[in-house]
N, CA and C of each residue as an Amber inpcrd file, in Angstrom:
protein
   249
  -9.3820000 -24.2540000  -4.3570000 -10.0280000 -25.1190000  -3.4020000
 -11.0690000 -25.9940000  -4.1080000 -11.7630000 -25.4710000  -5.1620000
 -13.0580000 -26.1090000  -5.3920000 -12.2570000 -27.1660000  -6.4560000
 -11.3570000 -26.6970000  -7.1070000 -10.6680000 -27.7070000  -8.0570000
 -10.0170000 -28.9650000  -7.2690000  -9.8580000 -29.0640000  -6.0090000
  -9.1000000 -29.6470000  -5.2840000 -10.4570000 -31.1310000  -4.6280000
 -11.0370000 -29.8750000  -4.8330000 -12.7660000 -31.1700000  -4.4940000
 -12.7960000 -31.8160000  -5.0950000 -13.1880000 -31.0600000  -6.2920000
 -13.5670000 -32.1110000  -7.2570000 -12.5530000 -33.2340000  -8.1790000
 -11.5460000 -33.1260000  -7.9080000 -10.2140000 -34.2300000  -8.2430000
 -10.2940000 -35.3510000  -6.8930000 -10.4680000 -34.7890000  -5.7850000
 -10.6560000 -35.6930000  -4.6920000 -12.0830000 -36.6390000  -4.6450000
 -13.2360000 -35.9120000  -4.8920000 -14.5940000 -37.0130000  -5.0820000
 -15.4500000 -36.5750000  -6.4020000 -15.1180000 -36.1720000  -7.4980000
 -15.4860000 -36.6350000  -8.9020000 -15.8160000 -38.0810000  -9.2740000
 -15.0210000 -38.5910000  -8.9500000 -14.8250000 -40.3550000  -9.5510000
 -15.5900000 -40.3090000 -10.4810000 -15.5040000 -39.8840000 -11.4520000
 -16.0900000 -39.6720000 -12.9770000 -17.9360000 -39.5850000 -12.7000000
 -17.6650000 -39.1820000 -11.6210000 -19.5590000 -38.4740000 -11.6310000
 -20.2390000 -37.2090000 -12.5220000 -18.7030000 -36.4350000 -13.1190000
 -18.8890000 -35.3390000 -14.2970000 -19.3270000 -34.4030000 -13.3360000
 -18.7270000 -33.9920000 -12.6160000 -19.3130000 -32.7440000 -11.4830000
 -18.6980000 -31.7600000 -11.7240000 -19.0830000 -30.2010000 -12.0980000
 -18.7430000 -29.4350000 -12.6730000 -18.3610000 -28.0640000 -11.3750000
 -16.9720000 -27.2610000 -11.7080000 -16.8040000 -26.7980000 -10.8900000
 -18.2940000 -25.8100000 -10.6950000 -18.4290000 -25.3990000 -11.8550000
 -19.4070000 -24.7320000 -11.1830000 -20.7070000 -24.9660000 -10.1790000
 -21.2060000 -26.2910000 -10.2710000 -22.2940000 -27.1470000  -9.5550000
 -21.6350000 -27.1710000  -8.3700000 -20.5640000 -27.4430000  -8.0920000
 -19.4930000 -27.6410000  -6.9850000 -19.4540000 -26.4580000  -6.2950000
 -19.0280000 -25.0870000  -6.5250000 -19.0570000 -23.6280000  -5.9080000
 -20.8840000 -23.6590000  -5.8120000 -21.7180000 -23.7440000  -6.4480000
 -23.1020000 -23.3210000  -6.1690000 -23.1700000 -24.5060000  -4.8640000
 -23.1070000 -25.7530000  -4.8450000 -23.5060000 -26.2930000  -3.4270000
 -22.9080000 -25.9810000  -2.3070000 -21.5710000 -25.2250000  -2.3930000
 -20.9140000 -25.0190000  -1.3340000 -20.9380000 -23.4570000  -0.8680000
 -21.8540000 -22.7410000  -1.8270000 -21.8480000 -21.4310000  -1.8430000
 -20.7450000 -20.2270000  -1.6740000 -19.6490000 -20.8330000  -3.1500000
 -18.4320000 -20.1290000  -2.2910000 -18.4410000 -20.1550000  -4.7000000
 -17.8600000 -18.7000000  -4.4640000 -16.9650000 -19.1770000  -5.6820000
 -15.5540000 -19.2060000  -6.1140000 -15.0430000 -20.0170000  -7.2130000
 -13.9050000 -20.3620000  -7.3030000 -12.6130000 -19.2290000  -7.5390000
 -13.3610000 -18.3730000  -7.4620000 -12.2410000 -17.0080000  -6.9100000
 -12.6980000 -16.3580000  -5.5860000 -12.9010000 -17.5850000  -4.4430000
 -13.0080000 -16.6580000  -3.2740000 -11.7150000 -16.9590000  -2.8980000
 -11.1910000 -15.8150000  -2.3680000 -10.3520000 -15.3550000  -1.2330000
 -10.1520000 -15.4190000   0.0510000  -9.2340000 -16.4060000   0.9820000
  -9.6600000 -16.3870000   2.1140000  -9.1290000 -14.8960000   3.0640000
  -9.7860000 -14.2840000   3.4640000  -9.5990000 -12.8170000   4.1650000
  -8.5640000 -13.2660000   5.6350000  -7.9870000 -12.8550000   5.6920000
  -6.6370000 -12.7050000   6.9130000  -6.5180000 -14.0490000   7.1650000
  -6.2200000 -14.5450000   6.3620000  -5.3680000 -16.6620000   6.4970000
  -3.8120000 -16.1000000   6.5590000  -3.4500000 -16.5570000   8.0950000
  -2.4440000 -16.9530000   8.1180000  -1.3440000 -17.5260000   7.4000000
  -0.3460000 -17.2130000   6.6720000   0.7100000 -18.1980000   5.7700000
   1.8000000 -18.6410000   6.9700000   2.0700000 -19.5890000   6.4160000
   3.0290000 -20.3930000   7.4390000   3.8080000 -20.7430000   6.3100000
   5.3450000 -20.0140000   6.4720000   6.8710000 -20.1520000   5.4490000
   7.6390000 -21.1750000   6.2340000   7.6040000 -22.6570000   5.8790000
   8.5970000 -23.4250000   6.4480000  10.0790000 -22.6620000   6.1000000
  10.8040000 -22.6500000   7.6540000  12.1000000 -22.0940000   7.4510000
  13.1390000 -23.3230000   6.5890000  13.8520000 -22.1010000   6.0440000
  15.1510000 -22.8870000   5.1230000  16.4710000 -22.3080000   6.0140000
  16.9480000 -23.3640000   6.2350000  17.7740000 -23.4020000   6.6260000
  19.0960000 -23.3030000   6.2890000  19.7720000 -24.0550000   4.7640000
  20.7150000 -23.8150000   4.2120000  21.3260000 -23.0200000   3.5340000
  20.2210000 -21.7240000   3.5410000  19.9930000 -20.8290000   2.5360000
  20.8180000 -19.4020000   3.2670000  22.0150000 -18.8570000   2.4950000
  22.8210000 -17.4840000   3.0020000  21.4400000 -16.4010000   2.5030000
  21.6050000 -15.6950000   3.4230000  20.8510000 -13.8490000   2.9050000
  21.4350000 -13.6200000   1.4940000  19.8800000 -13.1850000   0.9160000
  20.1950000 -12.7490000  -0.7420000  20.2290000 -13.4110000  -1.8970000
  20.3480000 -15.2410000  -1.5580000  20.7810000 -16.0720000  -2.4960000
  19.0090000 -16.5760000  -3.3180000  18.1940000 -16.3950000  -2.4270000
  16.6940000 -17.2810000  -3.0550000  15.6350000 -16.5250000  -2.1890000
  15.0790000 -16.5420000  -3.3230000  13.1100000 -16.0810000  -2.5500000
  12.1390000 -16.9990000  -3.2570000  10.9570000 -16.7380000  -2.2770000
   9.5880000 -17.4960000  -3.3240000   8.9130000 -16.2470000  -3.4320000
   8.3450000 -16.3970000  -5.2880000   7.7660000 -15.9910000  -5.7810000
   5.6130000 -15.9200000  -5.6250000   5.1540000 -15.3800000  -5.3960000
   3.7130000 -15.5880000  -5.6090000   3.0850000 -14.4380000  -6.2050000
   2.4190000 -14.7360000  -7.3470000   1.7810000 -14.0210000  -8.3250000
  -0.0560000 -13.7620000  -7.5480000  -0.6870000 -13.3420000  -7.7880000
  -2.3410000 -13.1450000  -7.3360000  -3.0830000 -11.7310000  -7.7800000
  -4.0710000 -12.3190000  -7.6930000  -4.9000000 -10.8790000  -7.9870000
  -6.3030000 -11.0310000  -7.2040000  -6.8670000  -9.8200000  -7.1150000
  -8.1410000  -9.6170000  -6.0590000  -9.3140000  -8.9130000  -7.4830000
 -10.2790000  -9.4030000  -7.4030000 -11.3750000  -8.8610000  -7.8200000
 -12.1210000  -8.0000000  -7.3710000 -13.0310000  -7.6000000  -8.2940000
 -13.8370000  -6.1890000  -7.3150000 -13.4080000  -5.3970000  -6.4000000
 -12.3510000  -5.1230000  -6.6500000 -11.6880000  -4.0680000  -5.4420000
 -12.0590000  -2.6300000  -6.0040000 -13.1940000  -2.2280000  -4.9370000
 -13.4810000  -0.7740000  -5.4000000 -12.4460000   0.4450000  -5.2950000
 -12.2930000   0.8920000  -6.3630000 -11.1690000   1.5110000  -6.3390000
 -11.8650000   3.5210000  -6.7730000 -12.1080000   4.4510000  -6.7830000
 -12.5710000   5.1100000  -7.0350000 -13.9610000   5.1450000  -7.4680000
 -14.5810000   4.4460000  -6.8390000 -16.1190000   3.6860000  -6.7470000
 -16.2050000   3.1070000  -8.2750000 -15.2580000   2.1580000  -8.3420000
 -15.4990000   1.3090000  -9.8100000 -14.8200000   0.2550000  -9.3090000
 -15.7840000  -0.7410000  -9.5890000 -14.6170000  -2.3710000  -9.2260000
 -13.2040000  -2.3720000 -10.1170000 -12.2420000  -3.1300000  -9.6380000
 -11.5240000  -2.9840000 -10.5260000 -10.4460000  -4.3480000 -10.1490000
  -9.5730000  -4.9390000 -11.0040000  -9.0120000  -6.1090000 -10.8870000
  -8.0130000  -5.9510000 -10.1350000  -7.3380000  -5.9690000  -9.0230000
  -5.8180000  -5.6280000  -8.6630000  -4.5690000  -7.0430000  -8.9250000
  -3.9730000  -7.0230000  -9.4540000  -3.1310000  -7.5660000  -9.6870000
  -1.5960000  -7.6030000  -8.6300000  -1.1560000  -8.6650000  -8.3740000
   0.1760000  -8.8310000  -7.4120000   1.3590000  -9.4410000  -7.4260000
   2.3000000  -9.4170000  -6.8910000   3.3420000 -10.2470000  -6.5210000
   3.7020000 -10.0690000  -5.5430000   3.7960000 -11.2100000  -4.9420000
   4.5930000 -11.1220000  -3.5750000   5.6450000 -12.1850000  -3.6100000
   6.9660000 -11.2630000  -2.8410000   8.4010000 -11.9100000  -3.0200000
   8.8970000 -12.3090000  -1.2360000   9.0740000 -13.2480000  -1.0770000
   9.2750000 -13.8610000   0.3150000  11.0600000 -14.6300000   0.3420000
  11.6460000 -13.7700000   0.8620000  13.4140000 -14.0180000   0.8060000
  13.6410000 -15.3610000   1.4970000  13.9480000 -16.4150000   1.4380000
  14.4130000 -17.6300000   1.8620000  14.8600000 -17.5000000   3.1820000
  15.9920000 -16.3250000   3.5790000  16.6250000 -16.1110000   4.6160000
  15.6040000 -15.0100000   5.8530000  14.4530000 -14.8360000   5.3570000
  13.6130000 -13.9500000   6.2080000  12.7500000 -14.5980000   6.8480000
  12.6830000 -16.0440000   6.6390000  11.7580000 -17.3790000   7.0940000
  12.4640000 -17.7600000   8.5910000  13.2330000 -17.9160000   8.6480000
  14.3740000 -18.0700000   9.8520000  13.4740000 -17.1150000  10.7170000
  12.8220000 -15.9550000  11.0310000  12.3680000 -14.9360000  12.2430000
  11.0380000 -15.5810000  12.5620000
């Protein structure tokens, strides 16, 4: 998100992501907590033939009272968009 700012109103003002997350008080690994995804359906697509891929990871996830990095993938079948 914050990279997305600053490509949109930079205009070579040299604005640094980080100056950018401190005015907006967010940082550039926040997470939005229960956001909705919306999978445009495919239509041409038989069961089994294609999925989308998404890679992610969560920070500070206390895990046995120690933060710890969690790492992900999530696999979304082409033909499961259709429901």
């Amino acid at each position: 998100m914050i990279h997305k700012i600053k490509a949109l109103h930079d205009e070579g003002q040299g604005l640094s992501i980080c100056a950018i997350g401190q005015e907006l008080g967010i940082s550039r690994n926040t997470v939005a907590s229960r956001q909705r995804r919306y999978y445009e359906p495919v239509l041409d697509m038989v069961p089994g033939v294609q999925c989308q891929v998404d890679p992610g990871e969560l920070r500070e996830v206390m895990i046995g009272g120690e933060p710890r990095t969690v790492y992900f993938v999530v696999f979304v079948l082409a033909y499961s968009r259709l429901s």
